[in-house]
mmCIF file of C-alpha atoms in Angstrom:
data_model
loop_
_atom_site.group_PDB
_atom_site.id
_atom_site.type_symbol
_atom_site.label_atom_id
_atom_site.label_comp_id
_atom_site.label_asym_id
_atom_site.label_seq_id
_atom_site.Cartn_x
_atom_site.Cartn_y
_atom_site.Cartn_z
ATOM 1 C CA MET A 129 17.681 19.166 -13.566
ATOM 2 C CA LYS A 130 20.536 17.467 -11.481
ATOM 3 C CA HIS A 131 20.887 18.903 -8.018
ATOM 4 C CA SER A 132 24.256 19.242 -6.550
ATOM 5 C CA PRO A 133 24.554 18.075 -2.951
ATOM 6 C CA GLU A 134 23.798 21.037 -0.524
ATOM 7 C CA LEU A 135 24.529 20.669 3.082
ATOM 8 C CA VAL A 136 21.695 21.579 5.445
ATOM 9 C CA THR A 137 21.949 21.985 8.934
ATOM 10 C CA THR A 138 19.521 20.884 11.473
ATOM 11 C CA SER A 139 18.233 24.412 12.193
ATOM 12 C CA SER A 140 17.220 24.505 8.536
ATOM 13 C CA LEU A 141 15.679 21.069 8.735
ATOM 14 C CA LEU A 142 12.261 22.231 9.660
ATOM 15 C CA TRP A 143 12.021 24.194 6.645
ATOM 16 C CA LEU A 144 13.099 21.446 4.453
ATOM 17 C CA THR A 145 10.593 19.281 6.065
ATOM 18 C CA LEU A 146 7.728 21.809 5.475
ATOM 19 C CA MET A 147 8.921 22.269 1.908
ATOM 20 C CA THR A 148 8.697 18.667 0.957
ATOM 21 C CA ASP A 149 6.090 15.821 1.301
ATOM 22 C CA VAL A 150 7.495 14.246 4.357
ATOM 23 C CA PRO A 151 4.728 13.666 6.949
ATOM 24 C CA THR A 152 6.161 14.677 10.217
ATOM 25 C CA ARG A 153 4.276 12.088 12.005
ATOM 26 C CA GLU A 154 6.140 9.376 10.319
ATOM 27 C CA ILE A 155 9.694 11.001 10.203
ATOM 28 C CA VAL A 156 10.930 13.143 12.990
ATOM 29 C CA LEU A 157 14.526 14.549 13.326
ATOM 30 C CA LEU A 158 15.153 15.301 16.786
ATOM 31 C CA ALA A 159 16.838 18.696 16.641
ATOM 32 C CA LYS A 160 18.158 18.854 20.167
ATOM 33 C CA ALA A 161 20.414 15.789 19.736
ATOM 34 C CA ALA A 162 21.410 16.587 16.258
ATOM 35 C CA GLU A 163 23.137 19.914 16.444
ATOM 36 C CA ASP A 164 26.143 18.344 14.556
ATOM 37 C CA VAL A 165 24.094 16.280 12.115
ATOM 38 C CA ASN A 166 24.143 17.507 8.536
ATOM 39 C CA VAL A 167 21.435 16.645 6.045
ATOM 40 C CA THR A 168 22.393 16.698 2.443
ATOM 41 C CA PHE A 169 20.034 17.022 -0.574
ATOM 42 C CA GLU A 170 20.507 13.286 -1.117
ATOM 43 C CA ASP A 171 19.479 12.574 2.443
ATOM 44 C CA GLN A 172 16.447 14.604 1.989
ATOM 45 C CA GLN A 173 15.551 12.645 -1.154
ATOM 46 C CA LYS A 174 15.916 9.375 0.741
ATOM 47 C CA ILE A 175 13.652 10.721 3.510
ATOM 48 C CA ASN A 176 11.120 11.759 0.902
ATOM 49 C CA LYS A 177 11.209 8.502 -0.826
ATOM 50 C CA PHE A 178 10.856 6.713 2.447
ATOM 51 C CA ALA A 179 7.623 8.677 3.261
ATOM 52 C CA ARG A 180 6.041 8.170 -0.200
ATOM 53 C CA ASN A 181 6.703 4.424 -0.050
ATOM 54 C CA THR A 182 5.237 4.286 3.349
ATOM 55 C CA SER A 183 2.201 6.077 2.308
ATOM 56 C CA ARG A 184 1.960 3.894 -0.752
ATOM 57 C CA ILE A 185 2.106 0.691 1.392
ATOM 58 C CA THR A 186 -0.809 2.020 3.490
ATOM 59 C CA GLU A 187 -2.888 2.650 0.296
ATOM 60 C CA LEU A 188 -2.080 -0.853 -1.084
ATOM 61 C CA LYS A 189 -2.958 -2.568 2.248
ATOM 62 C CA GLU A 190 -6.250 -0.877 2.254
ATOM 63 C CA GLU A 191 -6.943 -1.959 -1.315
ATOM 64 C CA ILE A 192 -6.046 -5.514 -0.399
ATOM 65 C CA GLU A 193 -8.541 -5.433 2.507
ATOM 66 C CA VAL A 194 -11.308 -4.245 0.219
ATOM 67 C CA LYS A 195 -10.458 -6.922 -2.281
ATOM 68 C CA LYS A 196 -10.562 -9.723 0.333
ATOM 69 C CA LYS A 197 -13.849 -8.567 1.470
ATOM 70 C CA GLN A 198 -15.059 -8.743 -2.280
ATOM 71 C CA LEU A 199 -13.407 -12.252 -2.372
ATOM 72 C CA GLN A 200 -15.180 -13.357 0.755
ATOM 73 C CA ASN A 201 -18.592 -12.079 -0.626
ATOM 74 C CA LEU A 202 -18.057 -14.228 -3.772
ATOM 75 C CA GLU A 203 -17.147 -17.223 -1.791
ATOM 76 C CA ASP A 204 -20.373 -16.633 0.143
ATOM 77 C CA ALA A 205 -22.403 -16.492 -2.973
ATOM 78 C CA CYS A 206 -20.721 -19.622 -4.309
ATOM 79 C CA GLU A 207 -21.824 -21.419 -1.078
ATOM 80 C CA ASP A 208 -25.344 -20.267 -1.268
ATOM 81 C CA ILE A 209 -25.648 -21.273 -4.801
ATOM 82 C CA MET A 210 -24.488 -24.776 -3.919
ATOM 83 C CA LEU A 211 -27.093 -24.946 -1.115
ATOM 84 C CA ALA A 212 -29.839 -24.173 -3.575
ATOM 85 C CA ASP A 213 -31.918 -27.377 -4.145
ATOM 86 C CA ASP A 214 -33.481 -26.275 -7.406
ATOM 87 C CA ASP A 215 -31.228 -27.029 -10.512
ATOM 88 C CA CYS A 216 -33.756 -25.176 -12.806
ATOM 89 C CA LEU A 217 -33.524 -22.080 -10.842
ATOM 90 C CA MET A 218 -32.518 -19.040 -12.832
ATOM 91 C CA ILE A 219 -29.915 -16.732 -10.718
ATOM 92 C CA PRO A 220 -29.407 -13.081 -11.493
ATOM 93 C CA TYR A 221 -25.606 -12.187 -12.047
ATOM 94 C CA GLN A 222 -24.757 -8.637 -11.937
ATOM 95 C CA ILE A 223 -22.628 -7.345 -14.863
ATOM 96 C CA GLY A 224 -21.904 -3.636 -14.583
ATOM 97 C CA ASP A 225 -25.301 -2.066 -13.742
ATOM 98 C CA VAL A 226 -27.422 -4.870 -15.355
ATOM 99 C CA PHE A 227 -28.515 -8.182 -13.800
ATOM 100 C CA ILE A 228 -28.570 -11.209 -16.046
ATOM 101 C CA SER A 229 -30.133 -14.351 -15.246
ATOM 102 C CA HIS A 230 -28.098 -17.620 -15.752
ATOM 103 C CA SER A 231 -28.617 -21.209 -14.755
ATOM 104 C CA GLN A 232 -27.048 -22.217 -11.473
ATOM 105 C CA GLU A 233 -24.219 -24.006 -13.184
ATOM 106 C CA GLU A 234 -23.324 -21.026 -15.353
ATOM 107 C CA THR A 235 -23.575 -18.670 -12.326
ATOM 108 C CA GLN A 236 -21.219 -20.852 -10.289
ATOM 109 C CA GLU A 237 -18.740 -20.992 -13.158
ATOM 110 C CA MET A 238 -18.874 -17.117 -13.456
ATOM 111 C CA LEU A 239 -18.259 -16.767 -9.776
ATOM 112 C CA GLU A 240 -15.403 -19.075 -9.767
ATOM 113 C CA GLU A 241 -13.814 -17.082 -12.640
ATOM 114 C CA ALA A 242 -14.443 -13.881 -10.787
ATOM 115 C CA LYS A 243 -12.880 -15.370 -7.603
ATOM 116 C CA LYS A 244 -9.761 -16.599 -9.601
ATOM 117 C CA ASN A 245 -9.272 -13.099 -11.106
ATOM 118 C CA LEU A 246 -9.818 -11.336 -7.658
ATOM 119 C CA GLN A 247 -7.231 -13.637 -5.918
ATOM 120 C CA GLU A 248 -4.758 -12.960 -8.929
ATOM 121 C CA GLU A 249 -5.245 -9.174 -8.137
ATOM 122 C CA ILE A 250 -4.718 -9.745 -4.512
ATOM 123 C CA ASP A 251 -1.465 -11.805 -5.007
ATOM 124 C CA ALA A 252 -0.140 -8.869 -7.283
ATOM 125 C CA LEU A 253 -0.954 -6.226 -4.701
ATOM 126 C CA GLU A 254 0.662 -8.215 -2.028
ATOM 127 C CA ALA A 255 3.780 -8.770 -4.228
ATOM 128 C CA ARG A 256 4.015 -5.098 -4.714
ATOM 129 C CA VAL A 257 3.713 -4.528 -0.929
ATOM 130 C CA GLU A 258 6.573 -6.908 -0.340
ATOM 131 C CA SER A 259 8.710 -5.171 -2.997
ATOM 132 C CA ILE A 260 8.189 -1.820 -1.390
ATOM 133 C CA GLN A 261 8.927 -3.055 2.106
ATOM 134 C CA ARG A 262 12.275 -4.405 0.873
ATOM 135 C CA VAL A 263 12.960 -0.741 -0.537
ATOM 136 C CA LEU A 264 11.886 0.674 2.970
ATOM 137 C CA ALA A 265 14.098 -1.681 4.789
ATOM 138 C CA ASP A 266 17.122 -0.725 2.578
ATOM 139 C CA LEU A 267 16.231 3.005 3.152
ATOM 140 C CA LYS A 268 15.895 2.405 6.886
ATOM 141 C CA VAL A 269 19.411 0.849 7.164
ATOM 142 C CA GLN A 270 20.890 3.848 5.245
ATOM 143 C CA LEU A 271 19.054 6.596 7.117
ATOM 144 C CA TYR A 272 19.800 4.989 10.559
ATOM 145 C CA ALA A 273 23.447 4.415 9.569
ATOM 146 C CA LYS A 274 23.852 8.203 9.028
ATOM 147 C CA PHE A 275 21.525 9.557 11.591
ATOM 148 C CA GLY A 276 21.313 6.964 14.254
ATOM 149 C CA SER A 277 18.719 7.798 16.998
ATOM 150 C CA ASN A 278 18.246 11.308 15.592
ATOM 151 C CA ILE A 279 15.640 10.038 13.081
ATOM 152 C CA ASN A 280 12.495 8.156 13.617
ATOM 153 C CA LEU A 281 11.279 6.176 10.771
ATOM 154 C CA GLU A 282 8.766 4.040 12.657
ATOM 155 C CA ALA A 283 4.982 4.749 11.975
ATOM 156 C CA ASP A 284 3.129 6.664 14.677
ATOM 157 C CA ASP A 285 0.315 4.489 15.944
ATOM 158 C CA SER A 286 -1.808 7.340 17.143
#
């Protein structure tokens, strides 16, 4: 269903914000200075898109941090295996819920493959973050051009 542009005054903006998924801590229209600013349906859509993408970036960054910790754990395991003196030592390697013993060389190869796959996942997530950041930058330009100082698109650090 295509919505026609509707004009919304700032007095109705609080209602619009409550009826959408816009986090008020991230996006705040300052009503006292915005008495003559009109918010169209398209403007509200841009604000909503900005909020969703900001939330998505936060989620992706958290996921990247988790994967970086996993990668560090794999690197630590590789170092520990290299320091082991006994080449005949069987090393348990977890696959799902089961531990399977492998030789030191096989375990090292499996860890290297796991590290490579995890790094590829991290790179893909970081590329996605960069893509979303470009979208956010474009939306910021558009929204600040229309609303100026009457809109705050900066993340609240509290």
